[in-house]
mmCIF file of C-alpha atoms in Angstrom:
data_model
loop_
_atom_site.group_PDB
_atom_site.id
_atom_site.type_symbol
_atom_site.label_atom_id
_atom_site.label_comp_id
_atom_site.label_asym_id
_atom_site.label_seq_id
_atom_site.Cartn_x
_atom_site.Cartn_y
_atom_site.Cartn_z
ATOM 1 C CA GLU A 1 -11.032 5.858 0.579
ATOM 2 C CA GLU A 2 -10.685 6.540 4.198
ATOM 3 C CA GLN A 3 -7.661 6.639 5.698
ATOM 4 C CA LEU A 4 -6.589 7.319 9.104
ATOM 5 C CA LEU A 5 -2.977 7.826 10.315
ATOM 6 C CA GLU A 6 -1.771 7.791 13.322
ATOM 7 C CA SER A 7 1.753 9.359 14.566
ATOM 8 C CA GLY A 8 3.761 10.540 18.183
ATOM 9 C CA GLY A 9 3.940 7.238 20.050
ATOM 10 C CA GLY A 10 6.981 6.067 21.275
ATOM 11 C CA LEU A 11 8.939 5.452 24.898
ATOM 12 C CA VAL A 12 8.164 7.645 27.244
ATOM 13 C CA GLN A 13 9.119 8.107 31.232
ATOM 14 C CA PRO A 14 6.372 7.646 33.825
ATOM 15 C CA GLY A 15 4.977 10.940 34.807
ATOM 16 C CA GLY A 16 5.937 12.473 31.432
ATOM 17 C CA SER A 17 3.499 13.685 28.443
ATOM 18 C CA LEU A 18 2.719 13.060 25.048
ATOM 19 C CA ARG A 19 0.932 14.159 21.827
ATOM 20 C CA LEU A 20 -0.491 11.588 19.874
ATOM 21 C CA SER A 21 -2.219 12.685 16.335
ATOM 22 C CA CYS A 22 -4.157 11.155 13.789
ATOM 23 C CA ALA A 23 -4.272 12.575 10.183
ATOM 24 C CA ALA A 24 -7.388 11.814 8.283
ATOM 25 C CA SER A 25 -8.192 11.679 4.500
ATOM 26 C CA GLY A 26 -10.694 10.257 2.278
ATOM 27 C CA PHE A 27 -13.771 11.599 4.201
ATOM 28 C CA THR A 28 -14.976 14.931 5.225
ATOM 29 C CA PHE A 29 -13.281 15.193 8.381
ATOM 30 C CA SER A 30 -15.557 17.773 9.928
ATOM 31 C CA SER A 31 -18.268 16.434 9.078
ATOM 32 C CA TYR A 32 -17.261 13.392 11.786
ATOM 33 C CA PRO A 33 -16.807 12.574 15.150
ATOM 34 C CA MET A 34 -13.703 11.154 15.872
ATOM 35 C CA SER A 35 -12.642 8.687 18.662
ATOM 36 C CA TRP A 36 -9.163 7.301 20.487
ATOM 37 C CA VAL A 37 -9.058 3.205 21.078
ATOM 38 C CA ARG A 38 -6.277 1.617 22.968
ATOM 39 C CA GLN A 39 -4.938 -1.517 23.726
ATOM 40 C CA ALA A 40 -2.789 -2.893 25.845
ATOM 41 C CA PRO A 41 -0.156 -5.384 24.565
ATOM 42 C CA GLY A 42 -2.130 -8.877 24.933
ATOM 43 C CA LYS A 43 -5.553 -7.476 25.821
ATOM 44 C CA GLY A 44 -8.759 -6.130 24.898
ATOM 45 C CA LEU A 45 -9.908 -3.006 23.377
ATOM 46 C CA GLU A 46 -10.262 -0.285 25.659
ATOM 47 C CA TRP A 47 -12.207 3.162 24.636
ATOM 48 C CA VAL A 48 -10.283 6.582 25.616
ATOM 49 C CA SER A 49 -11.891 9.637 24.082
ATOM 50 C CA ALA A 50 -14.210 10.893 21.687
ATOM 51 C CA ILE A 51 -14.857 14.339 20.186
ATOM 52 C CA THR A 52 -17.785 15.903 18.520
ATOM 53 C CA ALA A 53 -17.212 16.762 14.804
ATOM 54 C CA SER A 54 -16.882 20.249 15.906
ATOM 55 C CA GLY A 55 -14.809 19.923 18.748
ATOM 56 C CA SER A 56 -17.124 21.876 20.909
ATOM 57 C CA GLY A 57 -17.820 18.329 22.840
ATOM 58 C CA THR A 58 -15.449 16.009 24.190
ATOM 59 C CA TYR A 59 -15.725 12.860 26.699
ATOM 60 C CA TYR A 60 -12.967 10.722 28.692
ATOM 61 C CA ALA A 61 -12.745 7.413 30.125
ATOM 62 C CA ASP A 62 -12.432 7.630 33.580
ATOM 63 C CA SER A 63 -8.520 5.889 33.261
ATOM 64 C CA VAL A 64 -7.741 8.985 31.489
ATOM 65 C CA LYS A 65 -9.701 11.955 32.617
ATOM 66 C CA GLY A 66 -7.884 14.608 34.062
ATOM 67 C CA ARG A 67 -4.801 13.371 32.146
ATOM 68 C CA SER A 68 -6.250 13.461 28.853
ATOM 69 C CA THR A 69 -7.116 16.363 26.648
ATOM 70 C CA VAL A 70 -8.573 15.089 23.054
ATOM 71 C CA SER A 71 -8.706 17.789 19.988
ATOM 72 C CA ARG A 72 -9.144 18.404 16.687
ATOM 73 C CA ASP A 73 -8.232 20.879 13.592
ATOM 74 C CA ASN A 74 -10.577 20.551 10.616
ATOM 75 C CA SER A 75 -8.696 22.770 8.376
ATOM 76 C CA ARG A 76 -5.739 20.231 8.748
ATOM 77 C CA GLY A 77 -8.232 17.365 8.980
ATOM 78 C CA THR A 78 -6.263 16.123 12.072
ATOM 79 C CA VAL A 79 -7.202 14.938 15.397
ATOM 80 C CA TYR A 80 -4.921 15.266 18.532
ATOM 81 C CA LEU A 81 -4.811 13.439 21.812
ATOM 82 C CA GLN A 82 -2.592 15.044 24.671
ATOM 83 C CA MET A 83 -1.535 12.599 27.290
ATOM 84 C CA SER A 84 0.189 13.994 30.506
ATOM 85 C CA ALA A 85 1.232 12.114 34.294
ATOM 86 C CA LEU A 86 1.857 8.725 32.142
ATOM 87 C CA ARG A 87 1.686 5.588 33.763
ATOM 88 C CA ALA A 88 2.745 2.218 33.283
ATOM 89 C CA GLU A 89 -0.950 0.869 32.673
ATOM 90 C CA ASP A 90 -1.356 3.842 29.830
ATOM 91 C CA THR A 91 1.312 1.539 27.357
ATOM 92 C CA ALA A 92 -1.133 0.558 24.577
ATOM 93 C CA VAL A 93 -1.193 0.896 21.144
ATOM 94 C CA TYR A 94 -3.316 3.757 20.555
ATOM 95 C CA TYR A 95 -6.194 3.515 17.829
ATOM 96 C CA CYS A 96 -7.409 6.794 15.998
ATOM 97 C CA ALA A 97 -11.092 5.893 15.115
ATOM 98 C CA LYS A 98 -13.671 7.270 12.837
ATOM 99 C CA ILE A 99 -17.109 8.106 14.012
ATOM 100 C CA TYR A 100 -20.199 6.180 12.190
ATOM 101 C CA GLY A 101 -22.000 9.497 12.470
ATOM 102 C CA SER A 102 -23.037 12.029 15.584
ATOM 103 C CA GLY A 103 -25.392 10.258 17.880
ATOM 104 C CA THR A 104 -23.995 7.305 17.682
ATOM 105 C CA TYR A 105 -20.124 7.282 18.783
ATOM 106 C CA PHE A 106 -19.307 3.842 17.734
ATOM 107 C CA PRO A 107 -16.160 3.898 15.490
ATOM 108 C CA ASP A 108 -16.825 2.282 11.649
ATOM 109 C CA TYR A 109 -13.227 2.622 10.587
ATOM 110 C CA TRP A 110 -9.899 2.608 12.082
ATOM 111 C CA GLY A 111 -6.215 3.525 11.534
ATOM 112 C CA GLN A 112 -3.247 1.163 11.998
ATOM 113 C CA GLY A 113 -2.476 2.550 15.492
ATOM 114 C CA THR A 114 0.259 4.035 17.151
ATOM 115 C CA LEU A 115 2.351 2.387 19.922
ATOM 116 C CA VAL A 116 2.936 4.484 23.565
ATOM 117 C CA THR A 117 5.018 2.788 25.745
ATOM 118 C CA VAL A 118 5.749 4.128 29.329
ATOM 119 C CA SER A 119 8.820 2.826 31.164
ATOM 120 C CA SER A 120 11.830 3.978 32.732
ATOM 121 C CA GLU B 1 -21.503 2.989 33.817
ATOM 122 C CA ILE B 2 -22.231 -0.212 31.554
ATOM 123 C CA VAL B 3 -20.420 -2.880 32.061
ATOM 124 C CA VAL B 4 -19.893 -5.231 28.817
ATOM 125 C CA THR B 5 -19.406 -9.207 29.558
ATOM 126 C CA GLN B 6 -18.705 -11.238 26.321
ATOM 127 C CA SER B 7 -18.723 -15.080 26.888
ATOM 128 C CA PRO B 8 -17.463 -17.671 25.936
ATOM 129 C CA ALA B 9 -13.567 -16.475 26.345
ATOM 130 C CA THR B 10 -12.757 -18.554 23.641
ATOM 131 C CA LEU B 11 -14.471 -20.864 21.038
ATOM 132 C CA SER B 12 -13.279 -23.756 19.157
ATOM 133 C CA VAL B 13 -14.747 -24.543 15.674
ATOM 134 C CA SER B 14 -13.907 -26.479 12.976
ATOM 135 C CA PRO B 15 -13.882 -24.865 9.434
ATOM 136 C CA GLY B 16 -17.143 -25.114 8.091
ATOM 137 C CA GLU B 17 -19.518 -25.053 11.163
ATOM 138 C CA GLY B 18 -21.250 -22.437 12.660
ATOM 139 C CA ALA B 19 -20.223 -20.053 15.704
ATOM 140 C CA THR B 20 -22.178 -17.975 18.256
ATOM 141 C CA LEU B 21 -20.961 -15.253 20.615
ATOM 142 C CA SER B 22 -22.608 -13.750 23.311
ATOM 143 C CA CYS B 23 -22.704 -10.280 24.634
ATOM 144 C CA ARG B 24 -24.393 -9.346 27.869
ATOM 145 C CA ALA B 25 -24.788 -5.652 29.003
ATOM 146 C CA SER B 26 -25.194 -4.681 32.524
ATOM 147 C CA HIS B 27 -28.433 -2.509 32.061
ATOM 148 C CA SER B 28 -30.296 -1.954 28.939
ATOM 149 C CA ILE B 29 -28.407 -0.380 26.025
ATOM 150 C CA ASN B 30 -31.858 -0.912 23.639
ATOM 151 C CA ASN B 31 -30.112 -1.928 20.263
ATOM 152 C CA ASN B 32 -26.609 0.331 20.538
ATOM 153 C CA LEU B 33 -24.551 -2.257 19.816
ATOM 154 C CA ALA B 34 -21.753 -2.923 17.607
ATOM 155 C CA TRP B 35 -19.381 -5.759 16.546
ATOM 156 C CA TYR B 36 -16.094 -5.834 15.599
ATOM 157 C CA GLN B 37 -13.329 -8.763 14.047
ATOM 158 C CA GLN B 38 -9.431 -8.179 15.180
ATOM 159 C CA LYS B 39 -6.934 -10.376 13.697
ATOM 160 C CA PRO B 40 -3.391 -10.322 14.551
ATOM 161 C CA GLY B 41 -1.241 -7.404 14.017
ATOM 162 C CA GLN B 42 -4.645 -5.988 12.584
ATOM 163 C CA ALA B 43 -7.122 -3.048 13.881
ATOM 164 C CA PRO B 44 -10.518 -3.489 14.478
ATOM 165 C CA ARG B 45 -13.034 -4.103 11.614
ATOM 166 C CA LEU B 46 -16.692 -3.277 12.117
ATOM 167 C CA LEU B 47 -18.792 -5.894 11.216
ATOM 168 C CA ILE B 48 -22.441 -5.373 12.866
ATOM 169 C CA TYR B 49 -24.161 -2.038 14.661
ATOM 170 C CA GLY B 50 -27.360 -1.233 15.736
ATOM 171 C CA ALA B 51 -27.277 -4.856 17.084
ATOM 172 C CA SER B 52 -28.004 -6.469 13.452
ATOM 173 C CA THR B 53 -27.205 -4.735 10.664
ATOM 174 C CA ARG B 54 -23.950 -5.535 9.035
ATOM 175 C CA ALA B 55 -21.523 -2.956 7.977
ATOM 176 C CA THR B 56 -20.762 -2.211 4.273
ATOM 177 C CA GLY B 57 -18.721 -5.405 2.700
ATOM 178 C CA ILE B 58 -19.553 -7.848 5.660
ATOM 179 C CA PRO B 59 -20.599 -11.020 3.902
ATOM 180 C CA ALA B 60 -24.004 -12.237 4.959
ATOM 181 C CA ARG B 61 -22.823 -15.801 7.219
ATOM 182 C CA PHE B 62 -22.202 -12.994 9.908
ATOM 183 C CA SER B 63 -25.059 -11.804 11.756
ATOM 184 C CA GLY B 64 -26.046 -9.924 15.002
ATOM 185 C CA SER B 65 -29.048 -10.103 17.199
ATOM 186 C CA GLY B 66 -30.486 -9.537 20.209
ATOM 187 C CA SER B 67 -31.851 -5.629 22.407
ATOM 188 C CA GLY B 68 -31.565 -4.784 25.941
ATOM 189 C CA THR B 69 -29.203 -6.655 27.562
ATOM 190 C CA GLU B 70 -28.708 -9.938 25.573
ATOM 191 C CA PHE B 71 -27.098 -9.912 22.109
ATOM 192 C CA THR B 72 -25.520 -12.516 20.150
ATOM 193 C CA LEU B 73 -22.871 -12.465 16.910
ATOM 194 C CA THR B 74 -23.291 -15.603 14.786
ATOM 195 C CA ILE B 75 -21.293 -16.882 12.107
ATOM 196 C CA SER B 76 -23.050 -19.398 9.679
ATOM 197 C CA SER B 77 -20.241 -21.141 8.088
ATOM 198 C CA LEU B 78 -16.443 -20.088 9.748
ATOM 199 C CA GLN B 79 -14.263 -19.719 6.812
ATOM 200 C CA SER B 80 -10.238 -19.743 7.407
ATOM 201 C CA GLU B 81 -10.061 -15.499 7.463
ATOM 202 C CA ASP B 82 -12.991 -16.064 10.047
ATOM 203 C CA PHE B 83 -10.627 -17.001 13.228
ATOM 204 C CA ALA B 84 -9.772 -13.785 14.636
ATOM 205 C CA VAL B 85 -10.682 -12.088 18.639
ATOM 206 C CA TYR B 86 -14.695 -10.559 18.253
ATOM 207 C CA TYR B 87 -15.339 -7.637 20.473
ATOM 208 C CA CYS B 88 -18.635 -6.101 21.193
ATOM 209 C CA GLN B 89 -19.023 -2.623 21.761
ATOM 210 C CA GLN B 90 -22.165 -0.384 23.424
ATOM 211 C CA TYR B 91 -22.877 2.776 22.217
ATOM 212 C CA ASN B 92 -25.616 3.797 24.433
ATOM 213 C CA VAL B 93 -24.355 5.345 27.176
ATOM 214 C CA TRP B 94 -21.044 7.571 28.026
ATOM 215 C CA PRO B 95 -18.301 6.358 28.886
ATOM 216 C CA ARG B 96 -18.542 3.794 25.426
ATOM 217 C CA ALA B 97 -17.617 -0.255 26.699
ATOM 218 C CA PHE B 98 -16.057 -2.401 25.050
ATOM 219 C CA GLY B 99 -16.291 -6.698 25.802
ATOM 220 C CA GLN B 100 -13.435 -8.528 26.690
ATOM 221 C CA GLY B 101 -13.249 -10.233 23.366
ATOM 222 C CA THR B 102 -14.095 -13.690 21.942
ATOM 223 C CA GLN B 103 -11.267 -15.798 20.423
ATOM 224 C CA VAL B 104 -12.761 -17.779 18.013
ATOM 225 C CA GLU B 105 -9.619 -20.408 17.305
ATOM 226 C CA ILE B 106 -9.481 -23.580 15.064
ATOM 227 C CA LYS B 107 -10.536 -26.728 16.380
#
């Protein structure tokens, strides 16, 4: 059974940095692109970032471009989201998601999320 | 950039009745559209991809249709577990984009 477990969320001050991790199991991690999607409190879903199966290609929403870096370690079955220059509007639950397959880039399985709160 | 718009924002339905949710893209996305269901405190769940293909384990009462810019999710007879928020997402171009969601509530 596929499992995704996010970690690394918490309270961070404006302008600060944070690295989120997502540990995957139950599927061949190195064969699938991965994505991050966030959801501000009481709001809808916002696509944040994606990374190809090999890690050679990355994609970002304009709202985080230049402030975030997605990466993966296929030997560890883990995908990361490094975020810097955090703002109050980055406050959200961050979901890690497995992508259905290369060329599609829609999530077919989601983790339970980790909450990031940006506040002084 | 493609903007995805869902309507209505809220849909009030009695159990056993049907529901029709709409999703519109600002430019053609062919059939590259997915639908998700999210219940309070839970992660989203994939329902439909390719505009009309049900994901594994999704009941037949959920169906999707459309192509180009206009899409529909139909729930034929709402069960208690179907009251939730539904999102559509285009995956035709970068950046990927979700609609703002339709909440299906008990009438």
